[in-house]
Coordinates of C-alpha atoms in Angstrom, one line a residue:
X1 CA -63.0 64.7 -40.0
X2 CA -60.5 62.8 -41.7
X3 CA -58.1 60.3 -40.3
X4 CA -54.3 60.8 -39.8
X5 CA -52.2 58.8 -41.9
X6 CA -49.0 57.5 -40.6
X7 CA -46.0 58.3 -43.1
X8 CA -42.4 56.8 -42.9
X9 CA -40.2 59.7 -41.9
X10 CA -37.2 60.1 -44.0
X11 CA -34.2 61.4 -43.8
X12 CA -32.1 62.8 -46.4
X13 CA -28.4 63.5 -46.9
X14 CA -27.3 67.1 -46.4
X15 CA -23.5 66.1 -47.5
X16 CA -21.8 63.4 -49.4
X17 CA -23.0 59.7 -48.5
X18 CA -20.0 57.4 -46.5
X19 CA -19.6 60.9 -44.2
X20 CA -21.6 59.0 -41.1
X21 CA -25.4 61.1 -42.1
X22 CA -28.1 58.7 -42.9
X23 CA -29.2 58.3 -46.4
X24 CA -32.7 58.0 -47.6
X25 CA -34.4 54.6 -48.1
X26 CA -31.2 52.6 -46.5
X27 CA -30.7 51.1 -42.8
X28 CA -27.9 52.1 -40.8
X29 CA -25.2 48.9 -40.7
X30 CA -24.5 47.9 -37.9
X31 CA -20.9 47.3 -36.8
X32 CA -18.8 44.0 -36.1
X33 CA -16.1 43.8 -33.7
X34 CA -12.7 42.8 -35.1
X35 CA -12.8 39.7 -32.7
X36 CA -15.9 38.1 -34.4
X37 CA -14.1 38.7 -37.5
X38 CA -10.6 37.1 -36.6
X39 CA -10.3 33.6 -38.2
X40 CA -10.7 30.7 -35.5
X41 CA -7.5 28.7 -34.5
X42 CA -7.0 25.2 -33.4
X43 CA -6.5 24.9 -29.6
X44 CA -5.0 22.2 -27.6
X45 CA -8.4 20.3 -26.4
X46 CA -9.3 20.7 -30.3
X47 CA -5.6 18.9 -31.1
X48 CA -6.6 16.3 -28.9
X49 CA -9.4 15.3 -30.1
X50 CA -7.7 14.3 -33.0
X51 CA -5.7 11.5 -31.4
X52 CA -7.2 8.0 -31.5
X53 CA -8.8 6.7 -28.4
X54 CA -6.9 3.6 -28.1
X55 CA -3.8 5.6 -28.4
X56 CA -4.6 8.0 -25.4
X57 CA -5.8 4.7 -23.6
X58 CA -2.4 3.1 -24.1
X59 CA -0.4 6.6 -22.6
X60 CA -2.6 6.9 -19.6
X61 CA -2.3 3.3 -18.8
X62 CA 1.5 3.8 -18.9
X63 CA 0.6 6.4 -16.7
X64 CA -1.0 4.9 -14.6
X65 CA 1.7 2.1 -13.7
X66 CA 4.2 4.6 -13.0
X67 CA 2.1 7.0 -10.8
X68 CA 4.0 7.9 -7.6
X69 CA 0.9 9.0 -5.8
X70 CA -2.8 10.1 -6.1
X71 CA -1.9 13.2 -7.5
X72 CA -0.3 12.0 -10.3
X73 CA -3.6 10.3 -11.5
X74 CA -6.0 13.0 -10.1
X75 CA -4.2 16.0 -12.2
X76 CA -5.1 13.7 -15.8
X77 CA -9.0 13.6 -14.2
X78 CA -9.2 17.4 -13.9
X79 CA -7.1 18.1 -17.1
X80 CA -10.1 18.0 -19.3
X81 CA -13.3 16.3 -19.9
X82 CA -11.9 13.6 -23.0
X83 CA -9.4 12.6 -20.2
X84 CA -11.6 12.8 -17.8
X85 CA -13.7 10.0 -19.4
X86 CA -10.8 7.7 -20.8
X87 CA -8.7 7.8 -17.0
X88 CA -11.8 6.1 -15.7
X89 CA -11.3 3.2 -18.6
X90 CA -11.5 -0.6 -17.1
X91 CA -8.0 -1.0 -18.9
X92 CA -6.3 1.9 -17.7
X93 CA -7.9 1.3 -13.8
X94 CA -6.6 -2.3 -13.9
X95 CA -2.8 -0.5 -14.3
X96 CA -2.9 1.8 -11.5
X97 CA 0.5 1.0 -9.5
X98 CA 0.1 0.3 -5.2
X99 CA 1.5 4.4 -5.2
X100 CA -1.6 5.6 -6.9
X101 CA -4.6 3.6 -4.9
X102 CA -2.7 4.5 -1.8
X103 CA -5.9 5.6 0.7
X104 CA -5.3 7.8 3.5
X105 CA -6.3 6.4 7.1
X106 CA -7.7 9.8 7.8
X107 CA -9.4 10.9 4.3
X108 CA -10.9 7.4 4.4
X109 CA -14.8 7.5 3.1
X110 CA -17.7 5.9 1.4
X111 CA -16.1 7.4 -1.9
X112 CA -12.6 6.6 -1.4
X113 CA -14.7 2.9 -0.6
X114 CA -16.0 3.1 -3.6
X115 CA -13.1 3.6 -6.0
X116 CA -11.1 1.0 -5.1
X117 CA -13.7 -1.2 -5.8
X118 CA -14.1 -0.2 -8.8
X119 CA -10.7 -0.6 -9.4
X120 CA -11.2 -4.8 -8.3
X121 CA -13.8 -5.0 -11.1
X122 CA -11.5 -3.5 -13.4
X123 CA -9.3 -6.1 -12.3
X124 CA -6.6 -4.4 -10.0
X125 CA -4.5 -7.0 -8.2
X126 CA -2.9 -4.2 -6.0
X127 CA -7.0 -2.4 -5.6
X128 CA -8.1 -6.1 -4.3
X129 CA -4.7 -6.6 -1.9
X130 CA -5.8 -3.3 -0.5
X131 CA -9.3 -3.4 -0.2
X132 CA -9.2 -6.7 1.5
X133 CA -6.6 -5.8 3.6
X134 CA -8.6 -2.6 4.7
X135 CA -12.0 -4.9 4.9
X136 CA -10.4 -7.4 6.7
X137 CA -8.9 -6.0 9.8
X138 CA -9.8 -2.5 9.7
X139 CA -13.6 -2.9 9.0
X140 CA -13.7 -6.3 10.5
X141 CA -15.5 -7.6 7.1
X142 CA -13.3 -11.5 7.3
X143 CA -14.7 -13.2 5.2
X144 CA -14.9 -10.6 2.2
X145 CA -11.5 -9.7 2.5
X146 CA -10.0 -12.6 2.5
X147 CA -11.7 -13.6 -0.3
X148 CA -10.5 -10.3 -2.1
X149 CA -6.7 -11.2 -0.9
X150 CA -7.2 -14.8 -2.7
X151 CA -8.5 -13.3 -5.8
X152 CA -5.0 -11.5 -5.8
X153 CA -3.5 -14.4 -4.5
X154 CA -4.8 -16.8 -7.8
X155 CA -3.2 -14.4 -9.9
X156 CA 0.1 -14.5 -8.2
X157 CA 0.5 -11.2 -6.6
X158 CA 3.2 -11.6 -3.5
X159 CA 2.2 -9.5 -0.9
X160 CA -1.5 -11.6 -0.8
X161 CA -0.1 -14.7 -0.8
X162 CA 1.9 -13.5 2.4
X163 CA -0.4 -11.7 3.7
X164 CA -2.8 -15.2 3.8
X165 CA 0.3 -17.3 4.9
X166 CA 0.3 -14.8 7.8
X167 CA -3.6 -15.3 9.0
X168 CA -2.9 -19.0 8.2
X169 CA -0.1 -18.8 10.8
X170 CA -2.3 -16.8 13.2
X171 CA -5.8 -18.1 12.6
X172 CA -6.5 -14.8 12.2
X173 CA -10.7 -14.0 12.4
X174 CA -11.5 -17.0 14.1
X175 CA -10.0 -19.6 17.4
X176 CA -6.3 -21.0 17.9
X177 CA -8.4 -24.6 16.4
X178 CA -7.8 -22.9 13.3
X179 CA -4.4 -22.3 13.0
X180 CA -3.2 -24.2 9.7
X181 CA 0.5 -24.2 9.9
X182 CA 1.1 -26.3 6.7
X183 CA -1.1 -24.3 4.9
X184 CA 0.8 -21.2 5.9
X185 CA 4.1 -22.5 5.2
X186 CA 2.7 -23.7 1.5
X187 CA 1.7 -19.8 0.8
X188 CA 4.9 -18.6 2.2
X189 CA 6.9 -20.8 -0.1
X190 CA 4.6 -19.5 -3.2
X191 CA 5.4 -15.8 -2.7
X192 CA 9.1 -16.7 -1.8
X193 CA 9.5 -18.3 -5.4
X194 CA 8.0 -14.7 -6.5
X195 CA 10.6 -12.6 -4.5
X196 CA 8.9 -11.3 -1.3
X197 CA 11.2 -10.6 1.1
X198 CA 9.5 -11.4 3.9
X199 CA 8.2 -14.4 2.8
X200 CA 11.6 -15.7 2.3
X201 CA 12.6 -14.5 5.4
X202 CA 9.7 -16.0 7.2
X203 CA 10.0 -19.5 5.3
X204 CA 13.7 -19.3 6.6
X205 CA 13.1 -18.9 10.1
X206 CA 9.6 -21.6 9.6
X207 CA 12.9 -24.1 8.5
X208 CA 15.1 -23.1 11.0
X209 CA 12.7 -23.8 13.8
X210 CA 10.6 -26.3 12.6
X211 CA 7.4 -24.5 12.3
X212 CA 4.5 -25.9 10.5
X213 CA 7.7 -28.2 8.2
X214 CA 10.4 -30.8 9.1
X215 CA 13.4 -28.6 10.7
X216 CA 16.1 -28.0 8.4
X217 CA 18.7 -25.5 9.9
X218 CA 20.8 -25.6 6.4
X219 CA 18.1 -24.8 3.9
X220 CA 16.6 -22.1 6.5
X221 CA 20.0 -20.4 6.5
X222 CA 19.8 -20.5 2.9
X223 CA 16.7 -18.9 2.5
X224 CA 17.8 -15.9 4.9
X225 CA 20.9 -15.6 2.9
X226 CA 18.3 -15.3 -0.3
X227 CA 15.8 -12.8 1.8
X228 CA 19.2 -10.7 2.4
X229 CA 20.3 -10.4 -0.8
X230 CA 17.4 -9.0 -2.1
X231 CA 17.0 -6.7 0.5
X232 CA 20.8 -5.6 -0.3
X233 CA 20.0 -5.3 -4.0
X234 CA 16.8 -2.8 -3.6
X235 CA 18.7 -1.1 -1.6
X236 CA 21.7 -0.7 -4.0
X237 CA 19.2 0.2 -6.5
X238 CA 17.5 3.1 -4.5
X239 CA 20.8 5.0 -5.0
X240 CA 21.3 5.0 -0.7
X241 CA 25.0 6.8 0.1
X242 CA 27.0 3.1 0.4
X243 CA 28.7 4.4 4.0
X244 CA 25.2 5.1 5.2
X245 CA 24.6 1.4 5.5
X246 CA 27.6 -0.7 5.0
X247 CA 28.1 -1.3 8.6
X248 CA 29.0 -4.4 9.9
X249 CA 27.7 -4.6 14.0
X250 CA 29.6 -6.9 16.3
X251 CA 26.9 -10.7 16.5
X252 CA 25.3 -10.7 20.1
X253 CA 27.5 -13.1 22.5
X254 CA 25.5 -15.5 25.0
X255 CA 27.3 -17.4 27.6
X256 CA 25.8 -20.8 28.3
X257 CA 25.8 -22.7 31.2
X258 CA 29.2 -22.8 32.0
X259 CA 29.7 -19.2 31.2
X260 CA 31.7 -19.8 27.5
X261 CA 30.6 -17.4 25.2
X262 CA 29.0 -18.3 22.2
X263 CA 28.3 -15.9 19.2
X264 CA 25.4 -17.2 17.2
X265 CA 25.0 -16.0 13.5
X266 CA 27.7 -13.9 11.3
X267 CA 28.3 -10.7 10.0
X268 CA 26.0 -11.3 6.7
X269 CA 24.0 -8.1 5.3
X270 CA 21.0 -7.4 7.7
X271 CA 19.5 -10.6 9.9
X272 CA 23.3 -11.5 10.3
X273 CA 24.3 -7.6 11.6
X274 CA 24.4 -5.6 8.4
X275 CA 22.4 -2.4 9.2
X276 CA 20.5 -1.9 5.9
X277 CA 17.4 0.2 6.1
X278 CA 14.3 -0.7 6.5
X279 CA 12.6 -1.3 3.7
X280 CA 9.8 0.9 1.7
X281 CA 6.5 0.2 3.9
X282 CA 3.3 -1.4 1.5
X283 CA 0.6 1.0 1.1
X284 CA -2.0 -1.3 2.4
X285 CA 0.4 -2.3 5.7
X286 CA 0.1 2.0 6.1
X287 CA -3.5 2.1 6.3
X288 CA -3.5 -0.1 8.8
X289 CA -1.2 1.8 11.1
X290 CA -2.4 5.2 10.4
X291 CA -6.2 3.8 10.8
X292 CA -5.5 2.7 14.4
X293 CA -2.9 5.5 15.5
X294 CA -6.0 7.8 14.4
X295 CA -8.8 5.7 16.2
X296 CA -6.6 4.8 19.7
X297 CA -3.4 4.4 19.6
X298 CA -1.2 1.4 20.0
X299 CA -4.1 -1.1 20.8
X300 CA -7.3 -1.4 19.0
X301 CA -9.5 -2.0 21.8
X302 CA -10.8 -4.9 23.5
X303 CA -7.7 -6.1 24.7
X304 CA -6.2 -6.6 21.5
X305 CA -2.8 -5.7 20.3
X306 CA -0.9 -4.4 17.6
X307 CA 2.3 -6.0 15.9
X308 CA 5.2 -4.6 17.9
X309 CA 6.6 -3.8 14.3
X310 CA 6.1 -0.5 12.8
X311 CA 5.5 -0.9 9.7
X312 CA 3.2 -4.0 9.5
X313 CA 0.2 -2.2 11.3
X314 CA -1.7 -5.8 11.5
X315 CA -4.1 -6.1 14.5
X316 CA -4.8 -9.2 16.8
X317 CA -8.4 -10.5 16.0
X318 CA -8.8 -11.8 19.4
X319 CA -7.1 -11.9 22.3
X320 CA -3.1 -13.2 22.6
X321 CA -3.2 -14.2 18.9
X322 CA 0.2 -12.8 18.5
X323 CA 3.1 -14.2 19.8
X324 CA 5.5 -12.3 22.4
X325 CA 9.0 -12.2 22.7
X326 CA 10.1 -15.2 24.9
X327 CA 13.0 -13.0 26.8
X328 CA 11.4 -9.7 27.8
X329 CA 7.6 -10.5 27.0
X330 CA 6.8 -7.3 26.0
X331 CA 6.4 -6.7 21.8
X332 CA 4.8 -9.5 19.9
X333 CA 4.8 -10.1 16.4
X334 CA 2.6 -11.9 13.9
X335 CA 4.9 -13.3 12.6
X336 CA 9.1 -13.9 12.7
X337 CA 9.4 -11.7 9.5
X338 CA 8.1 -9.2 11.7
X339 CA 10.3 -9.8 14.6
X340 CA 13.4 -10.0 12.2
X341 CA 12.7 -6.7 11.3
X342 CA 11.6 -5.2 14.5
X343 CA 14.6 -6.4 16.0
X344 CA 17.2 -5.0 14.0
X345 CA 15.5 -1.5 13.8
X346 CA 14.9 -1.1 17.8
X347 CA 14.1 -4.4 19.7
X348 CA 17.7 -5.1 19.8
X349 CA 18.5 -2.2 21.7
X350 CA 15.5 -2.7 23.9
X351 CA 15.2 -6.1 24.7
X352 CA 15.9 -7.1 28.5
X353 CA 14.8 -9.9 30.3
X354 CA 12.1 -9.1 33.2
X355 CA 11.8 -10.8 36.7
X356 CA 8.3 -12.3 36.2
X357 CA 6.5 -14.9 37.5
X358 CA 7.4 -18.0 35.0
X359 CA 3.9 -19.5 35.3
X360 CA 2.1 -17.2 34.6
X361 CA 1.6 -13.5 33.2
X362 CA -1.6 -12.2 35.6
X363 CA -3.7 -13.2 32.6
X364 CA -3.9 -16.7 32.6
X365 CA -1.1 -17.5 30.0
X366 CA 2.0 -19.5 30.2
X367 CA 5.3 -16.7 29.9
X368 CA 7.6 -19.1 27.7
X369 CA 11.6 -18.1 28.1
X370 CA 12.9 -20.3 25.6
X371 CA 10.1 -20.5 23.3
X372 CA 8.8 -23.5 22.1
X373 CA 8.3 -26.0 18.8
X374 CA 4.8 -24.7 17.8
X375 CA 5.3 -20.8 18.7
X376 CA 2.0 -21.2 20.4
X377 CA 2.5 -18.3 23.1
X378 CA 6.4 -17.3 22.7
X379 CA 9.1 -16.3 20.3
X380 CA 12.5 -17.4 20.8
X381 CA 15.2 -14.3 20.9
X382 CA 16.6 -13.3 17.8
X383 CA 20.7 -14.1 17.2

């Protein structure tokens, strides 16, 4: 029997070849979609690609120091991968304004944690204000935050400097032993050459009183006048309706002993009975308020209190650290910058002396009415 042999069927053309009928000895070709065969254009992450990578660096750190919040910065991370990579750059994370590192209180976690310190080793002045502020009296860290708030400090950033004047004032983290008054004065003075308002306005009431320097009525005047303007001239430069604030209120009028009135202060822009608004609350100073609104309330446990001021947010570190109002004993303040503010938003309106026992408070501390030189456990009413 023989065997099969396998042959190679073929087919052949009963027509005219080209009419769609296989043709012998040829293979079928196979057809290309018009899309494969359209020419390839130039899209936008291909035009990007083009641009130098010190150029994009220089745009996003422009970027970066105008950012008016998270978002702004978080769209350029999800835009595309190149961006992606040169957003995170040292140089551009060192620009990021106060607006774009501003943490929520309530989205706060380890990875929020870590960002901003990435942003200190990039060298952020506004990342290590924050961060120690956050580490300081929020996660009770003293030491490292303060250290974080000096960095800042060395390199002349405001806020720090007053922020350090403050804990200085306070003896903040530790016992009233180490209250350094000179100290605090000396930092207060720093970020009052650089412009804070409230450390001009604190280094003018420090004068006035005496506190922690020799008393000099005149030059503390001078400084409140100063503290004023400023606050007049940002809020000229925020665009406010001029009616909406320039309103004069009539100066408070205290009889003396022998019932004369006196009127203390004058009519001069906002500590002297201008109502000018309050001014733009710091990032950092909004943490802290949100944090402990979110974890209890107005006091942060343990007896300890919150500045009476609303947009300060700064927590006692142990007990009576602040110091109350000398007439109704009821807000304290870390500091008169505080009080100076608080008044003329609310306290005014509010203030009313109680009936009280005048040598004590039920807690073992002295009530003071009029305040005295050191500020130790009163503040004297506002004018």
């Amino acid at each position: 029997m023989f065997p099969v042999r396998k042959t190679k069927r073929v087919f052949y053309s009963a027509g005219v070849a080209g009419d769609g009928d296989f043709t012998p000895g040829k293979k079928r070709r196979r057809c290309v979609s018009s899309i494969s065969q359209a020419p390839e254009t130039k899209t936008g992450p291909d035009l990007l690609d083009s641009i130098p990578e010190d150029l994009v660096v220089s745009i996003l750190c422009k970027l970066a120091s105008t950012s008016r919040c998270p978002a702004d910065f978080i769209n350029v991370l999800m835009t595309c991968k190149r961006l992606n990579s040169l957003a995170t750059n040292p140089l551009v994370l060192s620009r990021l304004s106060r607006k774009a590192i501003a943490v929520k209180a309530q989205n706060w976690s380890e990875s929020a944690h870590r960002f901003l310190k990435r942003c200190v080793d990039a060298g952020s002045l506004e990342a290590c204000y924050t961060l120690g502020m956050i580490r300081f009296y929020c996660l009770q860290n003293r030491g490292n935050g303060a250290s974080l708030m000096a960095k800042a400090a060395i390199s002349s950033h405001a806020p720090a400097l007053y922020s350090l004047a403050v804990i200085q004032f306070n003896g903040s983290g530790g016992s009233k032993n180490d209250k350094d008054l000179r100290a605090g004065v000396a930092l207060c003075a720093r970020a009052a050459f650089l412009g804070h308002v409230d450390a001009l306005r604190e280094l003018g009431h420090c004068l006035q009183d005496g506190y922690g320097v020799p008393q000099n009525v005149t030059e503390g005047r001078r400084f409140l006048v100063q503290a004023n303007a400023r606050e007049l001239a940002a809020v000229i430069s925020s665009g406010i309706e001029a009616r909406s604030w320039l309103t004069l209120s009539q100066p408070p009028q205290i009889s003396d002993s022998n019932n004369q009135i006196q009127i203390h202060g004058c009519p001069l822009l906002s500590d002297f009975g201008c109502n000018v608004p309050a001014p733009e609350t710091h990032p950092a100073n909004r943490f802290l308020a949100d944090w402990f609104a979110v974890r209890g309330g107005d006091c942060p446990g343990d007896g300890l209190r919150l500045c009476s001021h609303g947009g300060c947010g700064r927590p006692e570190t142990r007990k009576h650290e602040f110091r109350r109002c000398s007439v109704c004993g009821v807000v304290n303040y870390c500091s008169r910058a505080c009080q100076a503010l608080d008044w003329k938003l609310r306290h005014k309106m509010d203030c009313a002396p109680v009936e009280q026992d005048v040598a004590g408070d039920g807690e073992g501390n002295n009530v003071q009415i009029d305040g005295n030189g050191n500020g130790d456990n009163g503040l004297v009413p506002m004018s």
